[in-house]
Amino acid sequence: MDEEGKNIWDTFGRWDELAQLKDVADVKAAISGRDLFVPNYASSATQYVFKYANDEVTLSDAPVSPTIVDFGCGLGRNGPLLRQHFPRVVGYDLPQMMERMRAEDPDLAASVYDDLYTSPDALVANEPFCALYDSVALQHIVDFDFHKSFLTTLEANPRFRTIITLYFKTSSGVPAHIDVLNERGWTLWHSEEDVLSFRGIPHNAAVYRRPDDRQAI
Ligand SMILES: C[S@@+](CC[C@H](N)C(=O)[O-])C[C@H]1O[C@@H](n2cnc3c(N)ncnc32)[C@H](O)[C@@H]1O
């Protein structure tokens, strides 16, 4: 739901409700598919982009600790992967999902994620993140206004320049968040088919970069 109570999700379901399913195995199945609750694959191109995003902020005039946002982090499936590449990893999800992560795996919530957020304003106020990783979370949000507002809020952070987004292929065109990224002038740097993360089920792994005229750090 957005702030006005409008359902923002696709037909897959309401994530505030899915987060609260009684059996955690059902939550995991909703997140990644049954028996697929293992970290995603990071191709050599993705690893290069992770390094690039790190270097960009550590080699800048005002260096900061490279921080990545795991958007829609769910139960933290990809936290350990991101941890290998960034000294600071923060999770972002709905309050219901964050509560479930803490309840199911308090150690993971505390040791893999440096912090957990549920509001874009708090995220921007507290974290000079340089990159956002999205594993099939933005895709489930079909509301253009959500994406426009969310991205505009995050763009208030001048260090935020890279988005890595993973989404499954459908016959109904590109997901709404890709349209909004294009509309706001973000540039596609890289795209590849990822058939490893979901064990043979093809996904797009795409890297978007912020346009030059908004790059002042
Ligand atoms: C398919 S799951 C992917 C979870 C995780 N990225 C992974 O790969 O394991 C989609 C995630 O997006 C989250 N999500 C959906 N709408 C959201 C929103 N408006 N804000 C934050 N997270 C959201 C859901 O709660 C869920 O955890």
mmCIF file of C-alpha atoms and ligand atoms in Angstrom:
data_model
loop_
_atom_site.group_PDB
_atom_site.id
_atom_site.type_symbol
_atom_site.label_atom_id
_atom_site.label_comp_id
_atom_site.label_asym_id
_atom_site.label_seq_id
_atom_site.Cartn_x
_atom_site.Cartn_y
_atom_site.Cartn_z
ATOM 1 C CA MET A 1 0.000 0.000 0.000
ATOM 2 C CA ASP A 2 1.156 3.550 -0.591
ATOM 3 C CA GLU A 3 0.531 6.442 1.799
ATOM 4 C CA GLU A 4 -3.002 6.904 0.435
ATOM 5 C CA GLY A 5 -3.839 3.230 0.951
ATOM 6 C CA LYS A 6 -3.653 2.387 -2.778
ATOM 7 C CA ASN A 7 -2.429 -1.100 -3.692
ATOM 8 C CA ILE A 8 0.846 -0.593 -5.534
ATOM 9 C CA TRP A 9 1.702 -4.225 -6.287
ATOM 10 C CA ASP A 10 1.174 -6.568 -9.200
ATOM 11 C CA THR A 11 -1.071 -9.613 -9.068
ATOM 12 C CA PHE A 12 1.606 -11.626 -7.292
ATOM 13 C CA GLY A 13 0.243 -10.342 -4.007
ATOM 14 C CA ARG A 14 0.389 -7.811 -1.221
ATOM 15 C CA TRP A 15 3.815 -7.965 0.317
ATOM 16 C CA ASP A 16 2.693 -6.677 3.689
ATOM 17 C CA GLU A 17 0.484 -9.775 3.907
ATOM 18 C CA LEU A 18 2.952 -12.207 2.336
ATOM 19 C CA ALA A 19 5.521 -11.154 4.958
ATOM 20 C CA GLN A 20 3.195 -12.371 7.678
ATOM 21 C CA LEU A 21 2.381 -15.855 6.324
ATOM 22 C CA LYS A 22 2.405 -18.326 9.189
ATOM 23 C CA ASP A 23 5.028 -20.702 7.801
ATOM 24 C CA VAL A 24 8.320 -18.982 6.986
ATOM 25 C CA ALA A 25 8.871 -21.525 4.198
ATOM 26 C CA ASP A 26 5.899 -19.921 2.430
ATOM 27 C CA VAL A 27 7.420 -16.451 2.833
ATOM 28 C CA LYS A 28 10.682 -17.749 1.356
ATOM 29 C CA ALA A 29 8.788 -19.409 -1.488
ATOM 30 C CA ALA A 30 7.038 -16.099 -2.258
ATOM 31 C CA ILE A 31 10.392 -14.329 -2.236
ATOM 32 C CA SER A 32 12.515 -16.552 -4.420
ATOM 33 C CA GLY A 33 10.526 -19.633 -5.362
ATOM 34 C CA ARG A 34 10.567 -22.828 -3.369
ATOM 35 C CA ASP A 35 14.065 -24.299 -2.827
ATOM 36 C CA LEU A 36 15.666 -21.185 -4.322
ATOM 37 C CA PHE A 37 16.305 -19.288 -1.120
ATOM 38 C CA VAL A 38 20.054 -18.941 -1.737
ATOM 39 C CA PRO A 39 22.011 -15.795 -2.636
ATOM 40 C CA ASN A 40 21.887 -14.581 -6.225
ATOM 41 C CA TYR A 41 24.725 -15.027 -8.664
ATOM 42 C CA ALA A 42 26.902 -11.958 -9.260
ATOM 43 C CA SER A 43 28.411 -12.104 -12.736
ATOM 44 C CA SER A 44 31.859 -10.680 -13.432
ATOM 45 C CA ALA A 45 30.149 -7.604 -14.900
ATOM 46 C CA THR A 46 28.107 -7.116 -11.731
ATOM 47 C CA GLN A 47 31.236 -7.536 -9.619
ATOM 48 C CA TYR A 48 32.976 -4.932 -11.754
ATOM 49 C CA VAL A 49 30.081 -2.534 -11.173
ATOM 50 C CA PHE A 50 30.268 -3.162 -7.426
ATOM 51 C CA LYS A 51 33.972 -2.288 -7.505
ATOM 52 C CA TYR A 52 33.368 0.759 -9.659
ATOM 53 C CA ALA A 53 30.724 2.039 -7.235
ATOM 54 C CA ASN A 54 33.155 1.511 -4.332
ATOM 55 C CA ASP A 55 36.009 3.288 -6.079
ATOM 56 C CA GLU A 56 33.837 6.184 -7.128
ATOM 57 C CA VAL A 57 33.161 7.214 -3.532
ATOM 58 C CA THR A 58 36.448 6.208 -1.943
ATOM 59 C CA LEU A 59 38.501 8.056 -4.561
ATOM 60 C CA SER A 60 36.324 11.175 -4.535
ATOM 61 C CA ASP A 61 37.301 14.505 -2.985
ATOM 62 C CA ALA A 62 35.064 13.775 -0.016
ATOM 63 C CA PRO A 63 35.448 10.031 0.524
ATOM 64 C CA VAL A 64 32.725 8.094 2.331
ATOM 65 C CA SER A 65 32.387 4.450 3.256
ATOM 66 C CA PRO A 66 30.855 2.702 0.228
ATOM 67 C CA THR A 67 27.324 1.749 1.159
ATOM 68 C CA ILE A 68 24.841 -0.286 -0.835
ATOM 69 C CA VAL A 69 21.101 -0.421 -0.234
ATOM 70 C CA ASP A 70 19.520 -3.852 -0.559
ATOM 71 C CA PHE A 71 16.120 -2.616 -1.726
ATOM 72 C CA GLY A 72 13.296 -5.002 -0.877
ATOM 73 C CA CYS A 73 15.793 -7.120 1.008
ATOM 74 C CA GLY A 74 13.118 -9.537 2.177
ATOM 75 C CA LEU A 75 14.559 -12.026 4.651
ATOM 76 C CA GLY A 76 18.113 -11.047 3.743
ATOM 77 C CA ARG A 77 18.866 -13.670 1.110
ATOM 78 C CA ASN A 78 21.349 -11.408 -0.697
ATOM 79 C CA GLY A 79 22.859 -9.654 2.298
ATOM 80 C CA PRO A 80 25.901 -11.969 2.526
ATOM 81 C CA LEU A 81 26.660 -11.517 -1.185
ATOM 82 C CA LEU A 82 26.552 -7.729 -0.904
ATOM 83 C CA ARG A 83 28.642 -7.922 2.251
ATOM 84 C CA GLN A 84 31.487 -9.449 0.221
ATOM 85 C CA HIS A 85 31.637 -6.342 -1.959
ATOM 86 C CA PHE A 86 30.658 -3.401 0.263
ATOM 87 C CA PRO A 87 31.909 -2.409 3.718
ATOM 88 C CA ARG A 88 28.439 -1.099 4.566
ATOM 89 C CA VAL A 89 25.180 -2.801 3.588
ATOM 90 C CA VAL A 90 21.781 -1.487 4.605
ATOM 91 C CA GLY A 91 18.479 -3.244 4.057
ATOM 92 C CA TYR A 92 15.232 -1.611 3.011
ATOM 93 C CA ASP A 93 11.807 -3.230 3.072
ATOM 94 C CA LEU A 94 8.305 -2.923 4.449
ATOM 95 C CA PRO A 95 7.951 -2.813 8.242
ATOM 96 C CA GLN A 96 6.197 -6.207 8.192
ATOM 97 C CA MET A 97 9.080 -7.853 6.311
ATOM 98 C CA MET A 98 11.728 -6.233 8.515
ATOM 99 C CA GLU A 99 9.895 -7.488 11.555
ATOM 100 C CA ARG A 100 9.823 -10.991 10.076
ATOM 101 C CA MET A 101 13.538 -10.918 9.273
ATOM 102 C CA ARG A 102 14.369 -9.901 12.831
ATOM 103 C CA ALA A 103 12.068 -12.586 14.227
ATOM 104 C CA GLU A 104 13.380 -15.387 11.983
ATOM 105 C CA ASP A 105 17.067 -14.543 11.994
ATOM 106 C CA PRO A 106 18.141 -11.867 14.492
ATOM 107 C CA ASP A 107 21.822 -12.678 13.888
ATOM 108 C CA LEU A 108 21.542 -12.040 10.162
ATOM 109 C CA ALA A 109 19.648 -8.806 10.731
ATOM 110 C CA ALA A 110 22.378 -7.654 13.108
ATOM 111 C CA SER A 111 25.550 -9.037 11.538
ATOM 112 C CA VAL A 112 24.956 -8.708 7.798
ATOM 113 C CA TYR A 113 23.009 -5.461 7.713
ATOM 114 C CA ASP A 114 24.494 -2.358 9.278
ATOM 115 C CA ASP A 115 21.019 -0.922 9.485
ATOM 116 C CA LEU A 116 17.496 -1.575 8.270
ATOM 117 C CA TYR A 117 15.156 1.061 6.835
ATOM 118 C CA THR A 118 11.492 1.301 5.990
ATOM 119 C CA SER A 119 11.285 4.908 4.814
ATOM 120 C CA PRO A 120 13.121 6.613 1.938
ATOM 121 C CA ASP A 121 13.447 9.877 3.870
ATOM 122 C CA ALA A 122 15.223 8.166 6.775
ATOM 123 C CA LEU A 123 17.448 6.299 4.332
ATOM 124 C CA VAL A 124 18.542 9.489 2.590
ATOM 125 C CA ALA A 125 18.960 11.379 5.856
ATOM 126 C CA ASN A 126 21.256 8.734 7.363
ATOM 127 C CA GLU A 127 23.115 6.928 4.581
ATOM 128 C CA PRO A 128 25.353 8.420 1.863
ATOM 129 C CA PHE A 129 24.761 5.256 -0.198
ATOM 130 C CA CYS A 130 26.388 5.015 -3.613
ATOM 131 C CA ALA A 131 24.431 2.088 -5.050
ATOM 132 C CA LEU A 132 21.131 0.282 -4.795
ATOM 133 C CA TYR A 133 20.721 -3.436 -5.417
ATOM 134 C CA ASP A 134 17.267 -4.625 -6.380
ATOM 135 C CA SER A 135 16.578 -8.316 -6.692
ATOM 136 C CA VAL A 136 13.075 -8.659 -8.117
ATOM 137 C CA ALA A 137 11.525 -6.191 -5.681
ATOM 138 C CA LEU A 138 10.991 -3.028 -7.750
ATOM 139 C CA GLN A 139 9.420 -5.166 -10.476
ATOM 140 C CA HIS A 140 6.505 -6.163 -8.246
ATOM 141 C CA ILE A 141 5.606 -2.492 -7.747
ATOM 142 C CA VAL A 142 3.520 -1.487 -10.742
ATOM 143 C CA ASP A 143 2.585 2.017 -9.655
ATOM 144 C CA PHE A 144 4.472 4.664 -11.673
ATOM 145 C CA ASP A 145 3.833 7.366 -9.073
ATOM 146 C CA PHE A 146 5.506 5.216 -6.419
ATOM 147 C CA HIS A 147 8.638 4.838 -8.545
ATOM 148 C CA LYS A 148 8.777 8.518 -9.477
ATOM 149 C CA SER A 149 8.406 9.650 -5.896
ATOM 150 C CA PHE A 150 10.794 7.022 -4.511
ATOM 151 C CA LEU A 151 13.517 7.727 -7.058
ATOM 152 C CA THR A 152 13.175 11.495 -6.682
ATOM 153 C CA THR A 153 13.585 11.154 -2.923
ATOM 154 C CA LEU A 154 16.685 8.959 -3.288
ATOM 155 C CA GLU A 155 18.212 11.342 -5.829
ATOM 156 C CA ALA A 156 18.521 13.922 -3.051
ATOM 157 C CA ASN A 157 21.649 11.955 -2.139
ATOM 158 C CA PRO A 158 24.269 13.129 -4.681
ATOM 159 C CA ARG A 159 26.468 10.049 -4.177
ATOM 160 C CA PHE A 160 23.733 7.711 -5.365
ATOM 161 C CA ARG A 161 24.725 6.901 -8.943
ATOM 162 C CA THR A 162 24.266 3.199 -9.595
ATOM 163 C CA ILE A 163 21.309 0.817 -9.617
ATOM 164 C CA ILE A 164 21.671 -2.895 -10.208
ATOM 165 C CA THR A 165 18.236 -4.342 -10.910
ATOM 166 C CA LEU A 166 17.247 -7.950 -11.463
ATOM 167 C CA TYR A 167 13.844 -8.706 -12.909
ATOM 168 C CA PHE A 168 12.214 -11.671 -14.569
ATOM 169 C CA LYS A 169 11.219 -11.543 -18.176
ATOM 170 C CA THR A 170 7.555 -11.218 -19.053
ATOM 171 C CA SER A 171 5.715 -10.813 -22.322
ATOM 172 C CA SER A 172 4.055 -7.590 -21.137
ATOM 173 C CA GLY A 173 6.948 -5.207 -21.721
ATOM 174 C CA VAL A 174 9.458 -3.683 -19.343
ATOM 175 C CA PRO A 175 8.547 -3.176 -15.682
ATOM 176 C CA ALA A 176 7.377 0.239 -14.465
ATOM 177 C CA HIS A 177 10.615 1.043 -12.637
ATOM 178 C CA ILE A 178 12.604 0.699 -15.867
ATOM 179 C CA ASP A 179 10.261 3.144 -17.608
ATOM 180 C CA VAL A 180 10.704 5.606 -14.756
ATOM 181 C CA LEU A 181 14.505 5.241 -14.786
ATOM 182 C CA ASN A 182 14.489 5.960 -18.514
ATOM 183 C CA GLU A 183 12.137 8.893 -18.059
ATOM 184 C CA ARG A 184 14.444 10.410 -15.435
ATOM 185 C CA GLY A 185 17.433 10.097 -17.743
ATOM 186 C CA TRP A 186 19.224 7.187 -16.088
ATOM 187 C CA THR A 187 21.430 5.387 -18.606
ATOM 188 C CA LEU A 188 21.579 1.674 -19.198
ATOM 189 C CA TRP A 189 25.229 0.696 -18.741
ATOM 190 C CA HIS A 190 24.936 -3.013 -18.897
ATOM 191 C CA SER A 191 22.369 -5.729 -19.330
ATOM 192 C CA GLU A 192 22.734 -9.460 -19.391
ATOM 193 C CA GLU A 193 20.665 -12.549 -19.047
ATOM 194 C CA ASP A 194 21.102 -14.174 -15.661
ATOM 195 C CA VAL A 195 20.109 -17.815 -15.698
ATOM 196 C CA LEU A 196 22.098 -18.816 -12.631
ATOM 197 C CA SER A 197 20.496 -16.867 -9.781
ATOM 198 C CA PHE A 198 17.201 -18.690 -10.153
ATOM 199 C CA ARG A 199 18.658 -21.979 -11.346
ATOM 200 C CA GLY A 200 17.767 -21.788 -15.016
ATOM 201 C CA ILE A 201 14.862 -19.335 -14.856
ATOM 202 C CA PRO A 202 15.946 -16.405 -17.037
ATOM 203 C CA HIS A 203 16.116 -12.938 -15.488
ATOM 204 C CA ASN A 204 17.481 -9.638 -16.756
ATOM 205 C CA ALA A 205 20.325 -8.198 -14.731
ATOM 206 C CA ALA A 206 20.615 -4.519 -15.652
ATOM 207 C CA VAL A 207 22.834 -1.708 -14.438
ATOM 208 C CA TYR A 208 21.584 1.885 -14.593
ATOM 209 C CA ARG A 209 23.688 4.980 -14.046
ATOM 210 C CA ARG A 210 22.580 8.406 -13.081
ATOM 211 C CA PRO A 211 22.895 11.111 -15.745
ATOM 212 C CA ASP A 212 25.982 13.329 -15.643
ATOM 213 C CA ASP A 213 24.165 16.570 -14.921
ATOM 214 C CA ARG A 214 23.096 15.237 -11.509
ATOM 215 C CA GLN A 215 26.474 13.824 -10.544
ATOM 216 C CA ALA A 216 27.887 16.568 -8.349
ATOM 217 C CA ILE A 217 29.409 15.028 -5.250
HETATM 218 C C1 LIG B 1 10.400 -11.077 -4.611
HETATM 219 S S1 LIG B 1 10.798 -10.439 -3.029
HETATM 220 C C2 LIG B 1 12.555 -10.254 -3.192
HETATM 221 C C3 LIG B 1 13.270 -10.196 -1.867
HETATM 222 C C4 LIG B 1 14.783 -10.104 -1.947
HETATM 223 N N1 LIG B 1 15.198 -8.986 -2.770
HETATM 224 C C5 LIG B 1 15.386 -11.384 -2.467
HETATM 225 O O1 LIG B 1 15.794 -11.420 -3.645
HETATM 226 O O2 LIG B 1 15.473 -12.326 -1.702
HETATM 227 C C6 LIG B 1 10.211 -8.753 -3.118
HETATM 228 C C7 LIG B 1 10.533 -7.927 -1.896
HETATM 229 O O3 LIG B 1 10.162 -6.570 -2.141
HETATM 230 C C8 LIG B 1 9.600 -6.055 -0.963
HETATM 231 N N2 LIG B 1 8.753 -4.897 -1.252
HETATM 232 C C9 LIG B 1 7.616 -4.879 -1.966
HETATM 233 N N3 LIG B 1 7.098 -3.640 -1.990
HETATM 234 C C10 LIG B 1 7.950 -2.856 -1.274
HETATM 235 C C11 LIG B 1 7.961 -1.484 -0.942
HETATM 236 N N4 LIG B 1 6.987 -0.654 -1.313
HETATM 237 N N5 LIG B 1 8.978 -1.013 -0.197
HETATM 238 C C12 LIG B 1 9.954 -1.843 0.208
HETATM 239 N N6 LIG B 1 10.008 -3.163 -0.084
HETATM 240 C C13 LIG B 1 9.003 -3.664 -0.816
HETATM 241 C C14 LIG B 1 8.801 -7.225 -0.413
HETATM 242 O O4 LIG B 1 8.412 -7.057 0.934
HETATM 243 C C15 LIG B 1 9.775 -8.366 -0.636
HETATM 244 O O5 LIG B 1 10.651 -8.533 0.424
#
